[in-house]
mmCIF file of C-alpha atoms in Angstrom:
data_model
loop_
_atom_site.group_PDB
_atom_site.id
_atom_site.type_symbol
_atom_site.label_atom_id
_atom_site.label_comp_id
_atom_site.label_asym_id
_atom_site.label_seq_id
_atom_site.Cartn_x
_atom_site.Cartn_y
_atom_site.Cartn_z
ATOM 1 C CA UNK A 1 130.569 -5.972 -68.686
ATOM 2 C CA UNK A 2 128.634 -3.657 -70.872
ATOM 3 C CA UNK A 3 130.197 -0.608 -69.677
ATOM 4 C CA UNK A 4 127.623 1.671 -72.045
ATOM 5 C CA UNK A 5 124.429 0.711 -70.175
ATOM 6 C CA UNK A 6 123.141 2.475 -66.952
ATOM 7 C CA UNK A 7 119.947 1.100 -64.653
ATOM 8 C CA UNK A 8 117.868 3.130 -66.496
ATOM 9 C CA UNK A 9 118.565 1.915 -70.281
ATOM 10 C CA UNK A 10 115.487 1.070 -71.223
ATOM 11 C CA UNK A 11 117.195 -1.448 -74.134
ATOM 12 C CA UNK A 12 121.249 -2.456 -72.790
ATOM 13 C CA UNK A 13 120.730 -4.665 -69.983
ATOM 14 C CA UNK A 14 124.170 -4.894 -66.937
ATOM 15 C CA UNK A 15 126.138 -7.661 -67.272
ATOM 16 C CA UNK A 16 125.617 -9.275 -63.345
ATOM 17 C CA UNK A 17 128.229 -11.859 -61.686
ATOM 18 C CA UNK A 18 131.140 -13.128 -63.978
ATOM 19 C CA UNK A 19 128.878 -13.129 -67.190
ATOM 20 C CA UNK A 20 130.508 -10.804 -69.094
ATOM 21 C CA UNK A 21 126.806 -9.860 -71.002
ATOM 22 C CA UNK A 22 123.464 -9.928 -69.312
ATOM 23 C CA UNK A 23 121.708 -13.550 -68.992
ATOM 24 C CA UNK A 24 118.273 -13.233 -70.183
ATOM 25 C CA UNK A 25 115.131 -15.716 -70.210
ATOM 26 C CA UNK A 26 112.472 -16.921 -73.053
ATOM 27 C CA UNK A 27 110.262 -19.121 -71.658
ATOM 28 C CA UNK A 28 107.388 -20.847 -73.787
ATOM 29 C CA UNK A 29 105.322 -22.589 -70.931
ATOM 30 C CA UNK A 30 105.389 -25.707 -72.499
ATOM 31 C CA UNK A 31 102.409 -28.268 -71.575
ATOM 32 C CA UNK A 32 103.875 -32.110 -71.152
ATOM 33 C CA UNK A 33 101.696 -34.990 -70.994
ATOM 34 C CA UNK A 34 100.298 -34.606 -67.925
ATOM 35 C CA UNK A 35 100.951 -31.147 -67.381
ATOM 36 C CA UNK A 36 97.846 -28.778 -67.778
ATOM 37 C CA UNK A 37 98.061 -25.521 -68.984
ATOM 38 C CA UNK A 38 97.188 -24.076 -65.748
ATOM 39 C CA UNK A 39 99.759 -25.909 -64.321
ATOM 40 C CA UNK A 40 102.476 -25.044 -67.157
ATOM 41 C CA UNK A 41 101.630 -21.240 -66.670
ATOM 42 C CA UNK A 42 102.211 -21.365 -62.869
ATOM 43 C CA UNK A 43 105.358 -23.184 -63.478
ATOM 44 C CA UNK A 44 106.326 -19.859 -65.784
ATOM 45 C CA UNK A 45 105.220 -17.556 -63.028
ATOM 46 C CA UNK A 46 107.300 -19.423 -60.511
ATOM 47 C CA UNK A 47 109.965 -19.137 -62.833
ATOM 48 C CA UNK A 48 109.804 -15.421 -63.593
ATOM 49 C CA UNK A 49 109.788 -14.591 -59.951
ATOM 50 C CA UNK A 50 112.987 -16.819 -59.676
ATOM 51 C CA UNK A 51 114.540 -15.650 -62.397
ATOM 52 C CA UNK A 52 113.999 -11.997 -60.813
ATOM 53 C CA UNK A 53 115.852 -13.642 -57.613
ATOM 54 C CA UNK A 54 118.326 -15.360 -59.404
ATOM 55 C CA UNK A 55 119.546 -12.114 -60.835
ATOM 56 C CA UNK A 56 118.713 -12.778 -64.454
ATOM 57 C CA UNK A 57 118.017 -9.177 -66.627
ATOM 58 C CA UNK A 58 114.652 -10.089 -68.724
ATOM 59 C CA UNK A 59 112.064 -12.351 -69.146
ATOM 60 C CA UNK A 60 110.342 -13.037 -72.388
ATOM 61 C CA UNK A 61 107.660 -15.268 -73.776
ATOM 62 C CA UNK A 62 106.534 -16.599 -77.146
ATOM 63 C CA UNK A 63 103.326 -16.256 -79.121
ATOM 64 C CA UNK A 64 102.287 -19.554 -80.195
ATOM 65 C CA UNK A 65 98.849 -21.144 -81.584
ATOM 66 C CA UNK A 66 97.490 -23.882 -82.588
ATOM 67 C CA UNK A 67 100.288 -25.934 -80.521
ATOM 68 C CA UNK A 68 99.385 -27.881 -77.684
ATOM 69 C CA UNK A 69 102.493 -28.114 -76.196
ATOM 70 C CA UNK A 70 102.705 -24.489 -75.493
ATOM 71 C CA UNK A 71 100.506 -22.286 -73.485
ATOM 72 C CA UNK A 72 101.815 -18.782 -74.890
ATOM 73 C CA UNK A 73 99.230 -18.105 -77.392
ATOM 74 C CA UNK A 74 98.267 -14.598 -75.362
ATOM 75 C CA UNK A 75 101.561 -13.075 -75.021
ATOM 76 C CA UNK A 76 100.398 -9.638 -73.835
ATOM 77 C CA UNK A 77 97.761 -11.431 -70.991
ATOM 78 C CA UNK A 78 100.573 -13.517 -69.711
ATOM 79 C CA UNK A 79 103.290 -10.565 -69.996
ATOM 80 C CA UNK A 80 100.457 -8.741 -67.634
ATOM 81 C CA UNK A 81 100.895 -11.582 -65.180
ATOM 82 C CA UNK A 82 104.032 -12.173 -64.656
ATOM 83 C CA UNK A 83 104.895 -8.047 -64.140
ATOM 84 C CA UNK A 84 102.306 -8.275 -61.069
ATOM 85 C CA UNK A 85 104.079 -11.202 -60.029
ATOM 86 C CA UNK A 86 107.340 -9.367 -59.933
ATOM 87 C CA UNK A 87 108.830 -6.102 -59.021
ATOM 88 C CA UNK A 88 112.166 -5.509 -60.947
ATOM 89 C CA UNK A 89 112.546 -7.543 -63.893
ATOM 90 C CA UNK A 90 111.756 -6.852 -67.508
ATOM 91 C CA UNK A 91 109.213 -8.773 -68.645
ATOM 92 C CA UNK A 92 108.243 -8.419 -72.786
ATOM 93 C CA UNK A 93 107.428 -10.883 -75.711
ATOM 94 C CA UNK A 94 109.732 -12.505 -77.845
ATOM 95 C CA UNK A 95 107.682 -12.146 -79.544
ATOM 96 C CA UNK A 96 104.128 -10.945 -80.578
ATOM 97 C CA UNK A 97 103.865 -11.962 -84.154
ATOM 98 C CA UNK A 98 102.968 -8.552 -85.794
ATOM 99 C CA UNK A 99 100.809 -10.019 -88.887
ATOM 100 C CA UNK A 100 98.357 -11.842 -86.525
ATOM 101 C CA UNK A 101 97.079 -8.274 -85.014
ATOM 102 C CA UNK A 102 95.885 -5.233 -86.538
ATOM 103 C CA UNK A 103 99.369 -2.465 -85.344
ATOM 104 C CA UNK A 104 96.372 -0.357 -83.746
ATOM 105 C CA UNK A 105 95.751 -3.732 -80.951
ATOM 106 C CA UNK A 106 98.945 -4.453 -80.116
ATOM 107 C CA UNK A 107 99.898 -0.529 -79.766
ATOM 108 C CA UNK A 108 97.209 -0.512 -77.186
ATOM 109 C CA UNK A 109 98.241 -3.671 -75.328
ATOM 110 C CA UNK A 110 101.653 -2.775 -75.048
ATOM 111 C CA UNK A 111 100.470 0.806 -73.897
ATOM 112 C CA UNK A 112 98.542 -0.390 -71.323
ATOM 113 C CA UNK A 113 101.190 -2.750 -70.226
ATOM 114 C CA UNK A 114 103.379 -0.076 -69.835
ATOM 115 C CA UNK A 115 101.126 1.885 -68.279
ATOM 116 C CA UNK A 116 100.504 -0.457 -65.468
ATOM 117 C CA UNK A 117 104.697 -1.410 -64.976
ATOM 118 C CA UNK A 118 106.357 1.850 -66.189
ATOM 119 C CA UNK A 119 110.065 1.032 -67.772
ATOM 120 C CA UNK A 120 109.522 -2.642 -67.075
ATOM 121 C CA UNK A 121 108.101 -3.680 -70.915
ATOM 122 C CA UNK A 122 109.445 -5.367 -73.907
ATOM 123 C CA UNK A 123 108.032 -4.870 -76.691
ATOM 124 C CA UNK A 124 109.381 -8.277 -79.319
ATOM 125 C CA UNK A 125 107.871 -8.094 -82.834
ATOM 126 C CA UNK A 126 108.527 -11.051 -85.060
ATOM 127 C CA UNK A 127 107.059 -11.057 -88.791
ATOM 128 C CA UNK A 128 105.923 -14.815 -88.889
ATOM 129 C CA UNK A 129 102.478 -16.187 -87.869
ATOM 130 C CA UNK A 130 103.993 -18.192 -85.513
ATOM 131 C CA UNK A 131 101.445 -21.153 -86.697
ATOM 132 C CA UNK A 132 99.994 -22.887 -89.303
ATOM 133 C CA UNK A 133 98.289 -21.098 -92.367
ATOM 134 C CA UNK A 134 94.817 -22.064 -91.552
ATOM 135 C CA UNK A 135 95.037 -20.841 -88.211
ATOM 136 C CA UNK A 136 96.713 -17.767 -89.550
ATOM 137 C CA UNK A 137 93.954 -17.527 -91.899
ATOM 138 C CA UNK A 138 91.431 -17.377 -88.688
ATOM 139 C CA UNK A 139 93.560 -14.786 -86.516
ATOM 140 C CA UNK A 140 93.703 -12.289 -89.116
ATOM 141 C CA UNK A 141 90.361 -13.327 -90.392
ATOM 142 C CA UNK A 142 90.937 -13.245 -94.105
ATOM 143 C CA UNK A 143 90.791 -15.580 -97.094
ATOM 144 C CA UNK A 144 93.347 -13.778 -99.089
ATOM 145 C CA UNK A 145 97.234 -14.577 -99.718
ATOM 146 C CA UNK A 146 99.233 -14.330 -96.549
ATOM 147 C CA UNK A 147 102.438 -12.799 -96.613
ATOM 148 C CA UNK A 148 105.646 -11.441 -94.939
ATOM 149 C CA UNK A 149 106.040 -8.689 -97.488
ATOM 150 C CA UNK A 150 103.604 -6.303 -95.653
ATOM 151 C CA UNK A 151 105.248 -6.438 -92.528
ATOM 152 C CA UNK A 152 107.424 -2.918 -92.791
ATOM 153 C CA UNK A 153 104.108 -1.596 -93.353
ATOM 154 C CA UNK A 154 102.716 -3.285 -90.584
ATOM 155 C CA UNK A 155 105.699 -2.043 -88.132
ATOM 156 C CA UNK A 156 105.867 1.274 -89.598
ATOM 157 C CA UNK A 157 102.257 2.078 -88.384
ATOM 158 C CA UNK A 158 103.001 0.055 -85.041
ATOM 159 C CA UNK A 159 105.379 2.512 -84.596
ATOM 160 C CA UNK A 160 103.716 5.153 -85.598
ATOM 161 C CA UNK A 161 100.982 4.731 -83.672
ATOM 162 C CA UNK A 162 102.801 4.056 -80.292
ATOM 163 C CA UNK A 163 105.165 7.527 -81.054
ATOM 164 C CA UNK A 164 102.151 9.647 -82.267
ATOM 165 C CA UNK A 165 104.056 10.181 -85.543
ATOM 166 C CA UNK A 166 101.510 9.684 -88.534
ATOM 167 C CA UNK A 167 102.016 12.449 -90.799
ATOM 168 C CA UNK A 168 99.222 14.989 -90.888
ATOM 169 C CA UNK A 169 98.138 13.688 -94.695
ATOM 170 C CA UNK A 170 98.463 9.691 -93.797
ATOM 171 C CA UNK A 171 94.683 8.348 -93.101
ATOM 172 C CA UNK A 172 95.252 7.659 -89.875
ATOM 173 C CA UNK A 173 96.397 10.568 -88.373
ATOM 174 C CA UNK A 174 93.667 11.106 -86.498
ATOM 175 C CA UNK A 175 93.399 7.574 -84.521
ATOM 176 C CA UNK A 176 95.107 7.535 -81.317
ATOM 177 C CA UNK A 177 96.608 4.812 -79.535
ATOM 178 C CA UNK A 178 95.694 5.233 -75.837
ATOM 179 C CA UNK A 179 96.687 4.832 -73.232
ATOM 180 C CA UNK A 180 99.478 6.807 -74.712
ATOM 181 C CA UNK A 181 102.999 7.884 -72.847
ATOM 182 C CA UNK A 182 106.028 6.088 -72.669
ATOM 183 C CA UNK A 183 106.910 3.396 -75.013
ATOM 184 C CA UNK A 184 108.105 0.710 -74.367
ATOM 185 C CA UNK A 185 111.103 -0.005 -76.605
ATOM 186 C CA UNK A 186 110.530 -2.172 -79.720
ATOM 187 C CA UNK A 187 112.690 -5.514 -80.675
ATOM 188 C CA UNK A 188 112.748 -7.005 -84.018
ATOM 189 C CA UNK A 189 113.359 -10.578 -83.627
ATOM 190 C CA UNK A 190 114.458 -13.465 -87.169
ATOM 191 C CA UNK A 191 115.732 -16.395 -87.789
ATOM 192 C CA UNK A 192 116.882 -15.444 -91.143
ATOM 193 C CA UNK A 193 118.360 -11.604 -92.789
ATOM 194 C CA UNK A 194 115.174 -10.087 -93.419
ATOM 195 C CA UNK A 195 114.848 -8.702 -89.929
ATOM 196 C CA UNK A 196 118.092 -8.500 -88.973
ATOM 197 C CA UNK A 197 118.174 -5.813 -92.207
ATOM 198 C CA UNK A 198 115.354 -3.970 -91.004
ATOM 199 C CA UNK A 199 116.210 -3.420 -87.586
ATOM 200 C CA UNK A 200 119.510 -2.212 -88.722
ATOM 201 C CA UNK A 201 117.926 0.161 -91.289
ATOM 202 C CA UNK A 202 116.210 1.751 -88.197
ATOM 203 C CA UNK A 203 118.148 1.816 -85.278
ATOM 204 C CA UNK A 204 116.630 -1.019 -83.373
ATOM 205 C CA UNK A 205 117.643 -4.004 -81.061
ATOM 206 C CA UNK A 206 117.759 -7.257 -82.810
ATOM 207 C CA UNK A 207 116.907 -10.816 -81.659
ATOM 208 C CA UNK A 208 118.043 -14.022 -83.181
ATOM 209 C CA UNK A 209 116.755 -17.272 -83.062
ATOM 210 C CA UNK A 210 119.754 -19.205 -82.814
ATOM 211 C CA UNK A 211 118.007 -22.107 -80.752
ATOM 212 C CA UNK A 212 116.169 -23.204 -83.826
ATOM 213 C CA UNK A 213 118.017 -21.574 -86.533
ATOM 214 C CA UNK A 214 121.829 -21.443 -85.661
ATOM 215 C CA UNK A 215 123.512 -21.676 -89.423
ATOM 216 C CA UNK A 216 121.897 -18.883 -90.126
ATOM 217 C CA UNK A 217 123.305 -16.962 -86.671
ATOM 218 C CA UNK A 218 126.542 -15.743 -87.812
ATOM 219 C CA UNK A 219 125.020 -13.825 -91.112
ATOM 220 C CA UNK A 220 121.866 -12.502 -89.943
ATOM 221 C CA UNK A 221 123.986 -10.704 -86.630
ATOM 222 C CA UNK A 222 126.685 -9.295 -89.707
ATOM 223 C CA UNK A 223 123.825 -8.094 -91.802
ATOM 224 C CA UNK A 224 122.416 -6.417 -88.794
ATOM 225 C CA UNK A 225 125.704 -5.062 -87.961
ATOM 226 C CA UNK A 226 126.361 -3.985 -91.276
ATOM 227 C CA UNK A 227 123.209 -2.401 -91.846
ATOM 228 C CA UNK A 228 122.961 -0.180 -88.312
ATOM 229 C CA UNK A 229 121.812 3.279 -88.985
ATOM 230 C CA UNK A 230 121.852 5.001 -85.539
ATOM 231 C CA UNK A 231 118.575 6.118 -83.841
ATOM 232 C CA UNK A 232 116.585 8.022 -81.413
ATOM 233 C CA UNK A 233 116.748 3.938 -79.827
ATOM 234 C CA UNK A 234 120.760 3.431 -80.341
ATOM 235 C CA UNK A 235 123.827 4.709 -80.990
ATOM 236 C CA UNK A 236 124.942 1.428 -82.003
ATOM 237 C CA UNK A 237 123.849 -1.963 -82.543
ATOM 238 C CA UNK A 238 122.917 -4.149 -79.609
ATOM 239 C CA UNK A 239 122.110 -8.169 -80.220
ATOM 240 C CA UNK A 240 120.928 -11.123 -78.521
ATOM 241 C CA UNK A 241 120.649 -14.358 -79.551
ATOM 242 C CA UNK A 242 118.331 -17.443 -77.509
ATOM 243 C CA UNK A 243 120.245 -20.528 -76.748
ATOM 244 C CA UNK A 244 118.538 -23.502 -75.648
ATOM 245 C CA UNK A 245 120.323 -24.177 -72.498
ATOM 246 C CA UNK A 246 119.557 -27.229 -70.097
ATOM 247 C CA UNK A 247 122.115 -27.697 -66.674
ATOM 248 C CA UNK A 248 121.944 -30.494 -64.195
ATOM 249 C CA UNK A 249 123.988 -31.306 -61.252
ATOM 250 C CA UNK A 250 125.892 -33.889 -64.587
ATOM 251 C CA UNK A 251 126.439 -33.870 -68.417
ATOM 252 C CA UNK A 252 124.277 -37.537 -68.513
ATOM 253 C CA UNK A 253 121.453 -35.770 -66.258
ATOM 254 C CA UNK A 254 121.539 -32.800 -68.769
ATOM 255 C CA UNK A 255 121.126 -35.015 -71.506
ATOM 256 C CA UNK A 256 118.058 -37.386 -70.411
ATOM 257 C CA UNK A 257 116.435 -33.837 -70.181
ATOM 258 C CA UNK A 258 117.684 -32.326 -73.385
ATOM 259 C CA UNK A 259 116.157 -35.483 -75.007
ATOM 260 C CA UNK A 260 112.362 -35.136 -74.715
ATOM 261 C CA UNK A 261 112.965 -31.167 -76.380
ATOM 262 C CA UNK A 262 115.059 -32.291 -79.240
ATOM 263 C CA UNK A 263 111.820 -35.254 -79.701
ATOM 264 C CA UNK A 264 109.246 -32.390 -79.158
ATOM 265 C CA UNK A 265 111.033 -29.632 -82.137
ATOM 266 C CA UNK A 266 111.234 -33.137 -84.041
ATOM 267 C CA UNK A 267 107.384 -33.804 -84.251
ATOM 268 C CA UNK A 268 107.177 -29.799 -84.633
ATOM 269 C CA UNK A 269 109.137 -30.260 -88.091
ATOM 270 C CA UNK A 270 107.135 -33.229 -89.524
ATOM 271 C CA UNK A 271 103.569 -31.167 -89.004
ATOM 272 C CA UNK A 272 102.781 -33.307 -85.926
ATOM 273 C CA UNK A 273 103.069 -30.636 -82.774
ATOM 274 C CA UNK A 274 102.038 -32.564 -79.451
ATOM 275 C CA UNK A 275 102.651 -31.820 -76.220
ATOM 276 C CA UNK A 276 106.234 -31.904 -74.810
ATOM 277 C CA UNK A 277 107.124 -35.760 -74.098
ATOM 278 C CA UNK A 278 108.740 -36.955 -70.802
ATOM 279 C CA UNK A 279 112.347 -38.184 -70.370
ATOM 280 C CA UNK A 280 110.859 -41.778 -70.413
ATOM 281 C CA UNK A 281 108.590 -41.445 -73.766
ATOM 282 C CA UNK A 282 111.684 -39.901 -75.145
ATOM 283 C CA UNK A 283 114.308 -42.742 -74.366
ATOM 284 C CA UNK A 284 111.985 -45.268 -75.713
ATOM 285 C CA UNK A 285 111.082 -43.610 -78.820
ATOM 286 C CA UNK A 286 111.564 -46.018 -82.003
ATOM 287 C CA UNK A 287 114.080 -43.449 -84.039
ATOM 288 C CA UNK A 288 114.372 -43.745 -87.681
ATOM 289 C CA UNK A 289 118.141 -43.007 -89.349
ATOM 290 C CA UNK A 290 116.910 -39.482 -90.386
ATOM 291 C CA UNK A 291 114.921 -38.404 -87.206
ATOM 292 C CA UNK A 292 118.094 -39.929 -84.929
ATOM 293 C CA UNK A 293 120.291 -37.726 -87.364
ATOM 294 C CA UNK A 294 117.898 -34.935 -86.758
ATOM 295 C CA UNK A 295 118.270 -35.427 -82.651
ATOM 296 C CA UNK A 296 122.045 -35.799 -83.029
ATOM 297 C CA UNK A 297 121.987 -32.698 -84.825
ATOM 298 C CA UNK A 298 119.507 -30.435 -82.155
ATOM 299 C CA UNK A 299 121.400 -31.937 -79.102
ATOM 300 C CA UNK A 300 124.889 -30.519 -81.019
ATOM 301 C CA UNK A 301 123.467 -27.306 -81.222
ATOM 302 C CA UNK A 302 122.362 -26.418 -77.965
ATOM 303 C CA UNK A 303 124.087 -26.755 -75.003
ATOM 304 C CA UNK A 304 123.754 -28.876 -72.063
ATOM 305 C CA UNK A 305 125.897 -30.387 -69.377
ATOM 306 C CA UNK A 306 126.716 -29.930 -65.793
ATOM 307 C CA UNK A 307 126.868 -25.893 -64.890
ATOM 308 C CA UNK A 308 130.928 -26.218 -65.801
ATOM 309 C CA UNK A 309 129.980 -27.305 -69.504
ATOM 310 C CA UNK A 310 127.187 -25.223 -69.836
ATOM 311 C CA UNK A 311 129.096 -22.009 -68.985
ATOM 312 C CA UNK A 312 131.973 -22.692 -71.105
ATOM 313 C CA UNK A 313 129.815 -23.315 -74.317
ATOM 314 C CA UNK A 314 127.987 -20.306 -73.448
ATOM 315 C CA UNK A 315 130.867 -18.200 -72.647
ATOM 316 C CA UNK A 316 132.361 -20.053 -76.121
ATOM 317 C CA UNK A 317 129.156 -19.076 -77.897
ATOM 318 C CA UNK A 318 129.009 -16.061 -77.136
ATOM 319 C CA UNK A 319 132.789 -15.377 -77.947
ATOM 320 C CA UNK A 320 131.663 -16.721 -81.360
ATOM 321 C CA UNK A 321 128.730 -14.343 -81.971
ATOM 322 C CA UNK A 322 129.733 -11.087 -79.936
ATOM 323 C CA UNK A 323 126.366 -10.708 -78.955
ATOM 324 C CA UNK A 324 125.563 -8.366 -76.222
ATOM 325 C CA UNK A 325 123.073 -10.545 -74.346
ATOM 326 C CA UNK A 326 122.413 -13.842 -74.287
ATOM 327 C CA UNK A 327 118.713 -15.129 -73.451
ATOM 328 C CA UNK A 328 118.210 -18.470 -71.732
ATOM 329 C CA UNK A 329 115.304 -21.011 -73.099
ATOM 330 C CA UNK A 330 114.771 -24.303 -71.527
ATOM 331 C CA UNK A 331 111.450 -26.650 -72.247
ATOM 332 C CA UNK A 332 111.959 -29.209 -69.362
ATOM 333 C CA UNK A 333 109.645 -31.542 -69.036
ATOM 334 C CA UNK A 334 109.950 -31.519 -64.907
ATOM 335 C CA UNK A 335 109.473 -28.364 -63.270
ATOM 336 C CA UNK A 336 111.987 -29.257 -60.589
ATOM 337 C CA UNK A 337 114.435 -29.732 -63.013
ATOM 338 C CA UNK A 338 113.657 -26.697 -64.968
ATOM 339 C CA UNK A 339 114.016 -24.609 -61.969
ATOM 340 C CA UNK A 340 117.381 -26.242 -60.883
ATOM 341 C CA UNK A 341 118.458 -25.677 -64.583
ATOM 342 C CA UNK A 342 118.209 -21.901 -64.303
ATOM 343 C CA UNK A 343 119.273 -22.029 -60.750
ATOM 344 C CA UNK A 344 122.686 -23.682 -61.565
ATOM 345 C CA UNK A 345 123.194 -21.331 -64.607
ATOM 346 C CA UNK A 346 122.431 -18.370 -62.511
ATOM 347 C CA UNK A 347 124.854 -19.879 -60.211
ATOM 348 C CA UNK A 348 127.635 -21.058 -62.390
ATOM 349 C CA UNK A 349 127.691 -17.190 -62.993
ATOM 350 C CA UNK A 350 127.226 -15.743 -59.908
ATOM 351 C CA UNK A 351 124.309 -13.776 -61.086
ATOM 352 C CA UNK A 352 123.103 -12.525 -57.573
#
């Protein structure tokens, strides 16, 4: 149990149950085939307000565009949602992809959202468009180069602008974020060392990838580590990775629904984003030697079984990493299922 955190830490989440770290949730409301969007959001409200039940710490979701397998393309509208919807749990974005906004927007969101659900906010910034470049192209709405190499810049006057700290000489210290107050704390989230390195540098809580970029887990958490400067935020570093995580009442249950994700990040990979396949279209897909490889691969990476197997690889995983929190991400096709997979977690645990 993290013995350093108190009900009031706006950053260390309580370890609940048996988990010996808090169990978190990233959700990305993924649309299937014949799911609509309006139906893949309420499935994410549903599971936000069972999550809360279910005695999970945090719930996070994903900007997205261009993708029409996911619904997430407004983090901050849907973050607004799902804190009305519940009372207790922190709700944030994992994240909002800092070089598709001007620092100034998402400053005000994020104010606003705090605002309305005081101490309730995450605040996830992540330095890639989270798209394609053309799209990228049309959210910031420029023709030039687009690059990652601005984005200290970028987070510096995010920062700034949330704190009120501009220096009196810098040209914008006379524009004021509003509404204006608390702040809600700030996450740097990677899949690689650049971030990991910068929220070190400055004292902030990082988030890793690790469902879609797990060899590169181990370094980026030591480079953080490493790299930890302590802050008005920390005294010392705090981590969490997301696991993809899928539990059924058997192993060969988890598996038929592990399948139809590992399909869906496949067709993400070749430039071909759909929406998220069912267990069927999955089974009967015609696998080349390099995309079956590529399954094989995903399915060894994440972890699925009955709620036995899936807490001993996450109790193994976590063991492995020393994060302090793990957070919980689960694209199931059937929203039954996808329920009953964070149920049986939650349970496994004895979250509540």
């Amino acid at each position: 149990m993290n013995v350093d955190a108190s009900p009031d830490d706006a950053v260390r989440g309580v370890a609940r149950g048996d988990s010996p770290v808090p169990l978190s949730v990233l959700d990305l409301a993924p649309v299937g085939a014949e799911i609509s969007p309006s139906d893949a959001l309420d499935t994410t409200t549903e599971l936000a307000r069972a999550a809360e039940r279910w005695g999970y710490h945090r719930f996070w979701v994903a900007e997205h565009h261009g993708m029409p397998g996911i619904a997430s393309s407004a983090p901050a509208v849907v973050i607004a949602h799902l804190a009305a919807a519940t009372s207790t749990l922190r709700v944030g974005s994992g994240g909002v992809m800092l070089p598709n906004h001007a620092p100034l927007v998402v400053a005000e969101q994020f104010g606003t959202l705090e605002a309305l659900h005081s101490g309730r906010i995450d605040l996830g910034i992540g330095r890639a468009p989270g798209t394609d470049q053309a799209t990228a192209r049309a959210l910031r709405r420029t023709t030039g180069t687009l690059s990652a190499d601005d984005f200290p810049q970028q987070l510096g006057e995010l920062m700034a602008f949330m704190r009120g700290e501009f220096p009196i000489d810098h040209p914008y210290a006379d524009v004021h974020s509003v509404p204006n107050g608390a702040v809600p704390p700030i996450w740097l989230l990677g899949s690689s060392g650049f971030s990991a390195q910068v929220a070190g540098a400055l004292g902030l809580p990082f988030a890793f990838a690790h469902h879609f970029a797990s060899q590169n887990t181990l370094p980026a958490l030591e480079l953080y580590r490493q790299s930890f400067e302590p802050s008005e935020v920390l005294d010392k570093p705090y981590s969490l990775i997301g696991v993809q995580a899928i539990a059924a009442d058997t192993d060969e249950e988890a598996l038929h629904l592990a399948r139809p994700i590992a399909l869906s990040m496949l067709r993400l990979r070749r430039g071909n984003p759909g929406r998220m396949p069912s267990p069927e279209e999955a089974a009967a897909y015609p696998y080349d030697e390099m995309e079956s490889a590529f399954v094989r691969k995903w399915l060894d990476d994440a972890v699925h079984g009955s709620p036995e197997t899936v807490r001993a690889e996450l109790d193994e995983l976590r063991e492995r990493t020393q994060v302090d929190e793990l957070m919980i991400t689960a694209n199931v096709y059937d929203r039954k299922a996808k329920l009953r997979s964070f149920e049986l977690i939650s349970q496994a645990y004895r979250l509540n």
